[in-house]
Amino acid sequence: MSIRNLPVRRRKSVAVKIGALAIGGDAPVMVQSMTNTDTGDVESTVFQVAALAGAGSEVVRITVDRADSAKAVPYIREKLDSIGIDVPLVGDFHYIGHKLLSDFPSCAEALAKYRINPGNVGGGKKRDRRFSTMIDIALKHDRPVRIGVNWGSLDNDLATRMMDANAASANPRDAGDVIREALVVSALESAARAEELGLTRDKIVLSCKVSGVQDLIAVYRDLAARCDHALHLGLTEAGMGSRGITASTAAMAVLLQEGIGDTIRVSLTPEPGGQRTQEVVVAQEILQAVGLRSFSPPVTACPGCGRTTSTVFLDLAARIERHVRDRMPVWREAHAGVENMSLAVMGCIVNGPGESKHADIGISLPGTGEEPAAPVFIDGKKVRTLRGPDIAEEFLRIVDDYVSNRFAKPKAASAGSRNGSANGPTATIAAQ
């Protein structure tokens, strides 16, 4: 009975295989994240990768910046496999990636994908040699590569050349336009060079990350119009808390709505004591909000007003959110399609019954001055009225029964975690 989002027509891109998954083509938009541990610390990195995968990250990137990190990668992979976590690992290389991949072939083998920043490879002939070495190793191990351009580390030679040419032009463009063009050119020229070296298009993902919302939208619209490569979206250095969430959502929602983007990361700075996994949850919520993926049943809840002086509906909405997220790893395995369920917890008679009828299952709690009764609606029909101090517990039981009866068909094991969070050992670790 719930009203669904209109479908988004996605840009057609070349599919890139990463492990058993795919980026681009007809594959769902993938959620990625990155650890902030010292990769040389195997135990802490394994724990954080497991937590990120448990939260729903389908690919996890790790920093490989020195010999200790490169040596640790195969052990990280081995430990993850031993606890049943098969999330693909991406190596993030800057400056000496060519050397690390050459000196530590077991690292190159353990990684599912390499990230190369063309602005940090070097200049001139040194750049060509180092870039070629990394592509040759990708070819040897049959690994895809993300060519990730970042405006904080843009190729200086390219930027200077384009800025000089612009200055000499009869109609010079704004400097910001030139830098945005340089980002796109860097990505496209690097991809073309990788193809010249033998890396096929189905092994290349591109990204052009900036930290401004309008800049990101402009860059990716241009990049998408000029190639059919799979594209990774992300607002780099998005920031902390609500600012980072808002900026990332504002930028990526526009692009995703236009069909641009095959994989995303929300680069949040964690709050002190905060969880790294927050960036995964936000990425999932962005994709679910624009109707591209379903990870967990949404709970519609009113914000409250003078009619809802009781906090019962606030407490119930929070409990439902927690209950659904906690139960999803189990539900997803046992009940196909449960991630598409919708719920409503409303606080008064104004919109309560209507919103509850639109949801698959909803409850309209009494507002100020209303009869102390809470009608429950299932599939658009009123089925029961709850009263008394145990409304929350009764409604949670109704939700559990609804899931068991409505979504009874087991999901095939092959569906994996592409429909939402990973489960099994991963979910256990993430909850710790």
Coordinates of C-alpha atoms in Angstrom, one line a residue:
M1 CA 0.0 0.0 0.0
S2 CA 3.0 2.3 0.5
I3 CA 3.8 4.9 -2.1
R4 CA 7.2 4.1 -3.8
N5 CA 9.8 6.3 -5.3
L6 CA 9.7 6.9 -9.0
P7 CA 12.5 5.0 -10.7
V8 CA 15.8 6.8 -11.6
R9 CA 17.1 6.2 -15.2
R10 CA 20.8 5.6 -14.7
R11 CA 23.6 6.5 -17.1
K12 CA 24.9 3.5 -19.0
S13 CA 28.4 2.7 -18.0
V14 CA 30.8 -0.2 -18.6
A15 CA 30.6 -2.8 -15.8
V16 CA 33.8 -3.4 -13.8
K17 CA 34.2 -6.6 -11.8
I18 CA 35.7 -6.4 -8.3
G19 CA 35.8 -9.8 -6.7
A20 CA 32.3 -11.3 -7.1
L21 CA 30.7 -7.9 -7.4
A22 CA 30.3 -5.4 -10.2
I23 CA 30.5 -1.6 -10.4
G24 CA 28.6 0.0 -13.2
G25 CA 26.6 -1.6 -16.0
D26 CA 23.3 -2.9 -14.6
A27 CA 24.7 -3.4 -11.1
P28 CA 23.2 -1.5 -8.1
V29 CA 25.1 1.6 -7.0
M30 CA 27.7 0.2 -4.6
V31 CA 28.5 1.5 -1.1
Q32 CA 32.1 2.0 -0.3
S33 CA 34.1 3.1 2.8
M34 CA 37.6 3.5 4.0
T35 CA 39.4 2.5 7.2
N36 CA 41.3 5.1 9.3
T37 CA 43.5 2.6 11.1
D38 CA 47.2 2.1 10.6
T39 CA 47.1 -0.7 8.0
G40 CA 50.3 -2.1 9.6
D41 CA 48.2 -2.9 12.7
V42 CA 46.6 -6.0 11.4
E43 CA 44.2 -6.6 14.3
S44 CA 42.7 -3.1 14.4
T45 CA 42.4 -3.0 10.7
V46 CA 40.6 -6.3 10.5
F47 CA 38.3 -5.2 13.3
Q48 CA 37.4 -2.0 11.5
V49 CA 37.0 -3.6 8.1
A50 CA 34.6 -6.1 9.7
A51 CA 32.6 -3.3 11.3
L52 CA 32.4 -1.4 8.1
A53 CA 31.3 -4.5 6.2
G54 CA 28.8 -5.3 8.9
A55 CA 27.3 -1.9 8.5
G56 CA 26.9 -2.6 4.8
S57 CA 30.0 -1.4 3.1
E58 CA 30.4 -3.6 0.0
V59 CA 34.0 -2.6 -0.7
V60 CA 36.5 -1.3 1.9
R61 CA 39.6 0.8 1.0
I62 CA 42.7 0.6 3.1
T63 CA 45.8 2.8 3.0
V64 CA 49.0 1.2 1.6
D65 CA 51.6 3.9 2.2
R66 CA 54.8 2.1 3.3
A67 CA 56.4 -1.3 3.5
D68 CA 54.8 -2.2 6.9
S69 CA 51.3 -1.6 5.4
A70 CA 52.1 -3.6 2.2
K71 CA 53.4 -6.5 4.3
A72 CA 50.2 -6.5 6.4
V73 CA 47.7 -6.6 3.6
P74 CA 47.8 -10.4 2.9
Y75 CA 47.5 -11.1 6.6
I76 CA 44.5 -8.8 6.9
R77 CA 42.9 -10.6 3.9
E78 CA 43.6 -14.0 5.5
K79 CA 42.1 -13.1 8.9
L80 CA 39.0 -11.6 7.3
D81 CA 38.5 -14.8 5.2
S82 CA 39.0 -16.9 8.4
I83 CA 36.0 -15.2 10.0
G84 CA 33.8 -15.3 6.9
I85 CA 34.2 -11.8 5.7
D86 CA 34.8 -11.7 2.0
V87 CA 34.4 -7.9 1.4
P88 CA 36.8 -6.8 -1.3
L89 CA 39.8 -4.7 -0.2
V90 CA 41.1 -1.8 -2.3
G91 CA 44.6 -0.5 -1.9
D92 CA 44.9 3.3 -1.7
F93 CA 48.3 4.2 -3.2
H94 CA 50.1 7.5 -3.3
Y95 CA 53.7 8.5 -4.2
I96 CA 55.3 5.1 -4.0
G97 CA 52.6 2.7 -5.0
H98 CA 54.7 1.5 -7.9
K99 CA 57.4 0.4 -5.5
L100 CA 55.1 -1.2 -3.0
L101 CA 53.2 -3.2 -5.5
S102 CA 56.5 -4.3 -7.1
D103 CA 58.3 -5.2 -3.9
F104 CA 55.4 -6.9 -2.2
P105 CA 53.6 -9.1 -4.8
S106 CA 51.6 -10.8 -2.1
C107 CA 50.0 -7.4 -1.3
A108 CA 49.2 -6.9 -5.0
E109 CA 47.6 -10.4 -5.0
A110 CA 45.5 -9.9 -1.9
L111 CA 44.0 -6.6 -3.0
A112 CA 40.9 -6.7 -5.2
K113 CA 41.5 -3.3 -6.7
Y114 CA 44.1 -0.6 -6.8
R115 CA 43.4 3.2 -6.4
I116 CA 45.9 5.4 -8.3
N117 CA 46.0 9.2 -7.9
P118 CA 47.6 10.5 -11.1
G119 CA 48.5 13.7 -9.2
N120 CA 50.7 11.8 -6.8
V121 CA 52.6 9.5 -9.2
G122 CA 55.3 11.9 -10.1
G123 CA 56.1 14.2 -13.0
G124 CA 57.5 13.9 -16.5
K125 CA 59.2 10.6 -17.5
K126 CA 59.1 9.5 -13.8
R127 CA 55.3 9.8 -13.9
D128 CA 55.0 7.7 -17.0
R129 CA 57.3 5.0 -15.7
R130 CA 55.6 4.8 -12.3
F131 CA 52.1 4.8 -13.8
S132 CA 53.0 2.1 -16.3
T133 CA 54.5 0.0 -13.5
M134 CA 51.2 0.1 -11.6
I135 CA 49.1 -0.7 -14.6
D136 CA 51.4 -3.6 -15.6
I137 CA 51.0 -5.1 -12.1
A138 CA 47.2 -4.7 -12.4
L139 CA 47.3 -6.5 -15.7
K140 CA 49.5 -9.3 -14.2
H141 CA 47.1 -9.9 -11.4
D142 CA 43.9 -9.2 -13.4
R143 CA 42.9 -6.4 -11.1
P144 CA 40.7 -3.3 -11.8
V145 CA 42.0 0.2 -11.1
R146 CA 40.3 3.3 -9.9
I147 CA 42.0 6.4 -11.3
G148 CA 41.1 8.8 -8.6
V149 CA 41.8 12.5 -9.3
N150 CA 41.5 14.9 -6.3
W151 CA 41.6 18.7 -6.6
G152 CA 43.8 18.8 -3.4
S153 CA 46.5 16.8 -5.3
L154 CA 45.9 17.7 -8.9
D155 CA 48.7 17.1 -11.4
N156 CA 50.7 20.3 -11.1
D157 CA 52.1 20.0 -14.7
L158 CA 48.7 19.6 -16.2
A159 CA 47.1 22.4 -14.1
T160 CA 49.9 24.8 -14.9
R161 CA 49.7 24.0 -18.6
M162 CA 46.0 24.6 -18.7
M163 CA 46.1 27.7 -16.6
D164 CA 48.8 29.2 -18.9
A165 CA 46.8 28.3 -22.0
N166 CA 43.8 29.9 -20.5
A167 CA 45.7 33.1 -19.6
A168 CA 46.9 33.4 -23.2
S169 CA 43.4 32.9 -24.6
A170 CA 41.5 35.8 -26.1
N171 CA 38.6 34.9 -23.9
P172 CA 40.0 33.5 -20.7
R173 CA 37.7 31.4 -18.6
D174 CA 37.2 31.7 -14.8
A175 CA 40.0 30.0 -12.9
G176 CA 37.6 27.6 -11.2
D177 CA 36.3 26.5 -14.6
V178 CA 39.9 25.7 -15.7
I179 CA 40.6 23.7 -12.5
R180 CA 37.4 21.7 -13.0
E181 CA 38.3 21.0 -16.6
A182 CA 41.8 20.0 -15.5
L183 CA 40.3 17.4 -13.1
V184 CA 38.3 15.9 -15.9
V185 CA 41.2 16.0 -18.4
S186 CA 43.5 14.3 -15.8
A187 CA 41.1 11.5 -15.3
L188 CA 40.4 11.0 -19.0
E189 CA 44.0 11.2 -20.1
S190 CA 45.1 8.8 -17.4
A191 CA 42.4 6.3 -18.4
A192 CA 43.4 6.6 -22.1
R193 CA 47.0 5.9 -21.1
A194 CA 46.0 2.9 -19.1
E195 CA 44.1 1.6 -22.1
E196 CA 47.2 2.1 -24.3
L197 CA 49.1 0.0 -21.8
G198 CA 46.6 -2.8 -22.2
L199 CA 44.1 -2.3 -19.3
T200 CA 40.6 -2.7 -20.8
R201 CA 37.7 -0.4 -20.1
D202 CA 36.0 -3.0 -17.9
K203 CA 39.0 -2.7 -15.5
I204 CA 38.8 1.1 -15.1
V205 CA 36.8 3.2 -12.7
L206 CA 37.1 7.0 -12.6
S207 CA 36.6 9.6 -9.9
C208 CA 37.1 13.4 -9.7
K209 CA 36.7 14.4 -6.1
V210 CA 36.3 18.0 -4.8
S211 CA 35.0 19.4 -1.6
G212 CA 32.5 21.9 -2.9
V213 CA 28.9 20.8 -3.6
Q214 CA 28.4 22.8 -6.9
D215 CA 31.9 22.0 -8.1
L216 CA 31.3 18.2 -7.6
I217 CA 28.0 18.4 -9.6
A218 CA 29.6 20.4 -12.4
V219 CA 32.7 18.1 -12.6
Y220 CA 30.7 14.9 -12.7
R221 CA 28.2 16.1 -15.2
D222 CA 31.1 16.9 -17.5
L223 CA 32.9 13.7 -16.8
A224 CA 29.8 11.6 -17.4
A225 CA 29.1 13.3 -20.7
R226 CA 32.6 12.6 -22.0
C227 CA 33.0 8.9 -21.2
D228 CA 31.3 5.6 -20.4
H229 CA 33.6 4.6 -17.6
A230 CA 32.1 3.5 -14.3
L231 CA 32.2 6.5 -11.9
H232 CA 32.9 6.6 -8.2
L233 CA 31.2 9.6 -6.4
G234 CA 32.3 11.3 -3.3
L235 CA 32.6 14.7 -1.8
T236 CA 36.2 14.7 -0.5
E237 CA 36.8 16.1 3.0
A238 CA 33.0 16.5 3.4
G239 CA 33.4 17.5 7.0
M240 CA 32.1 16.5 10.4
G241 CA 28.6 15.7 11.7
S242 CA 25.6 17.3 10.1
R243 CA 27.7 19.6 7.9
G244 CA 29.4 16.6 6.2
I245 CA 26.2 14.7 5.9
T246 CA 24.3 17.6 4.4
A247 CA 27.0 18.5 1.9
S248 CA 27.5 14.9 0.8
T249 CA 23.7 14.4 0.4
A250 CA 23.2 17.7 -1.4
A251 CA 25.9 16.9 -4.0
M252 CA 25.4 13.2 -4.6
A253 CA 21.6 13.2 -4.5
V254 CA 21.5 15.6 -7.5
L255 CA 24.0 13.5 -9.5
L256 CA 22.3 10.2 -8.5
Q257 CA 18.9 11.6 -9.5
E258 CA 20.4 12.4 -12.9
G259 CA 21.6 8.8 -13.2
I260 CA 25.3 9.6 -12.6
G261 CA 27.3 7.4 -10.3
D262 CA 28.0 3.7 -10.0
T263 CA 29.6 3.6 -6.5
I264 CA 29.7 6.1 -3.7
R265 CA 31.5 7.0 -0.5
V266 CA 30.5 9.5 2.2
S267 CA 33.8 10.9 3.5
L268 CA 32.8 12.0 7.0
T269 CA 35.2 13.1 9.7
P270 CA 34.1 11.1 12.7
E271 CA 33.0 12.9 15.8
P272 CA 35.2 12.4 18.8
G273 CA 34.3 8.9 20.0
G274 CA 32.1 8.4 17.0
Q275 CA 31.8 5.4 14.8
R276 CA 33.5 5.1 11.4
T277 CA 30.5 3.1 10.3
Q278 CA 28.3 6.2 10.3
E279 CA 29.6 7.0 6.8
V280 CA 28.2 3.7 5.6
V281 CA 24.8 4.3 7.1
V282 CA 24.6 7.8 5.5
A283 CA 25.6 6.4 2.1
Q284 CA 22.8 3.8 2.3
E285 CA 20.3 6.3 3.4
I286 CA 21.2 8.6 0.4
L287 CA 20.7 5.7 -2.0
Q288 CA 17.5 4.7 -0.3
A289 CA 16.1 8.2 -0.2
V290 CA 16.5 8.6 -4.0
G291 CA 15.0 5.2 -4.6
L292 CA 18.1 3.4 -6.0
R293 CA 18.6 0.8 -3.2
S294 CA 16.7 -0.6 -0.3
F295 CA 18.7 -1.5 2.8
S296 CA 16.3 -1.2 5.7
P297 CA 12.6 -0.4 6.1
P298 CA 12.1 3.3 6.4
V299 CA 10.2 4.6 9.5
T300 CA 8.0 7.6 8.8
A301 CA 7.6 9.7 12.0
C302 CA 6.2 13.2 12.5
P303 CA 8.4 15.8 14.1
G304 CA 5.9 16.6 16.8
C305 CA 4.1 19.8 17.6
G306 CA 1.7 21.4 20.1
R307 CA -0.7 18.6 19.5
T308 CA 1.8 15.9 20.5
T309 CA 2.9 16.9 24.0
S310 CA 3.2 13.2 24.9
T311 CA 6.6 11.8 24.1
V312 CA 5.3 8.3 23.7
F313 CA 5.4 8.5 19.9
L314 CA 9.0 9.8 20.0
D315 CA 10.1 6.9 22.2
L316 CA 8.2 4.4 20.0
A317 CA 9.7 5.8 16.8
A318 CA 13.2 5.5 18.2
R319 CA 12.6 2.0 19.4
I320 CA 11.2 0.9 16.0
E321 CA 14.3 2.4 14.3
R322 CA 16.6 0.4 16.6
H323 CA 14.5 -2.7 16.4
V324 CA 14.5 -2.7 12.6
R325 CA 18.2 -2.1 12.3
D326 CA 19.0 -4.8 14.9
R327 CA 16.7 -7.3 13.2
M328 CA 17.7 -6.7 9.6
P329 CA 20.6 -9.1 9.4
V330 CA 18.3 -11.9 10.5
W331 CA 15.3 -10.8 8.6
R332 CA 17.2 -10.3 5.4
E333 CA 18.4 -13.9 5.4
A334 CA 14.9 -15.4 6.2
H335 CA 12.5 -13.0 4.5
A336 CA 12.9 -11.9 0.9
G337 CA 12.1 -8.3 0.2
V338 CA 11.8 -7.2 3.8
E339 CA 14.1 -4.2 3.1
N340 CA 11.3 -2.8 1.0
M341 CA 8.8 -2.7 3.9
S342 CA 7.7 0.7 5.2
L343 CA 6.5 1.7 8.7
A344 CA 4.9 4.8 10.2
V345 CA 4.8 5.9 13.8
M346 CA 2.7 9.1 14.0
G347 CA 1.7 11.3 16.9
C348 CA -1.8 12.6 16.4
I349 CA -5.0 12.5 14.4
V350 CA -4.1 15.1 11.8
N351 CA -1.8 13.1 9.6
G352 CA -1.5 9.9 11.7
P353 CA -4.2 7.7 10.2
G354 CA -3.4 8.8 6.6
E355 CA 0.4 8.2 6.9
S356 CA -0.2 4.9 8.6
K357 CA -2.5 3.8 5.8
H358 CA 0.2 4.6 3.2
A359 CA 2.8 2.5 5.1
D360 CA 2.8 -1.3 5.0
I361 CA 2.3 -1.2 8.8
G362 CA 1.7 1.9 10.9
I363 CA 0.4 3.2 14.2
S364 CA -1.2 6.5 15.0
L365 CA -0.7 7.4 18.6
P366 CA -3.1 9.7 20.5
G367 CA -2.2 13.4 20.6
T368 CA -3.0 16.0 23.3
G369 CA -6.7 15.8 24.2
E370 CA -7.4 12.7 22.0
E371 CA -8.8 9.5 23.1
P372 CA -6.0 7.3 24.6
A373 CA -6.1 4.8 21.8
A374 CA -3.7 3.9 19.1
P375 CA -5.1 2.4 15.9
V376 CA -2.8 0.1 14.0
F377 CA -3.0 -0.2 10.1
I378 CA -1.7 -3.0 8.0
D379 CA -1.7 -2.8 4.2
G380 CA -4.0 0.2 4.4
K381 CA -6.6 -1.3 6.7
K382 CA -7.2 -0.7 10.4
V383 CA -6.7 -4.1 12.1
R384 CA -6.5 -3.3 15.7
T385 CA -6.5 -0.6 18.4
L386 CA -3.9 -0.6 21.2
R387 CA -4.4 0.8 24.6
G388 CA -2.6 0.9 27.9
P389 CA 1.1 1.1 29.0
D390 CA 2.4 -1.7 26.8
I391 CA 1.6 -0.2 23.4
A392 CA 5.3 -0.2 22.4
E393 CA 5.9 -3.9 23.2
E394 CA 2.6 -4.9 21.5
F395 CA 3.4 -2.9 18.3
L396 CA 6.9 -4.4 18.1
R397 CA 5.3 -7.9 18.3
I398 CA 2.9 -6.9 15.5
V399 CA 5.8 -5.8 13.4
D400 CA 7.7 -9.1 13.9
D401 CA 4.5 -11.1 13.1
Y402 CA 4.0 -9.0 10.0
V403 CA 7.5 -9.7 8.7
S404 CA 7.2 -13.4 9.4
N405 CA 3.8 -13.7 7.6
R406 CA 4.3 -11.2 4.8
F407 CA 7.9 -11.9 3.9
A408 CA 8.1 -15.7 4.4
K409 CA 10.1 -16.8 1.3
P410 CA 13.8 -17.3 2.1
K411 CA 16.2 -15.2 0.2
A412 CA 18.6 -17.1 -2.1
A413 CA 22.2 -17.2 -0.6
S414 CA 23.5 -15.9 -3.9
A415 CA 21.9 -12.5 -3.4
G416 CA 24.6 -11.7 -0.9
S417 CA 25.0 -8.3 0.7
R418 CA 24.2 -6.2 -2.4
N419 CA 20.7 -5.7 -1.1
G420 CA 22.0 -4.1 2.2
S421 CA 24.2 -4.9 5.1
A422 CA 26.4 -7.9 5.3
N423 CA 25.5 -10.4 7.9
G424 CA 26.8 -13.4 9.8
P425 CA 30.2 -12.8 11.6
T426 CA 30.4 -9.4 10.1
A427 CA 27.2 -8.1 11.7
T428 CA 28.3 -9.6 15.1
I429 CA 31.6 -7.7 15.1
A430 CA 29.9 -4.5 13.9
A431 CA 27.5 -4.6 16.8
Q432 CA 30.2 -4.9 19.4

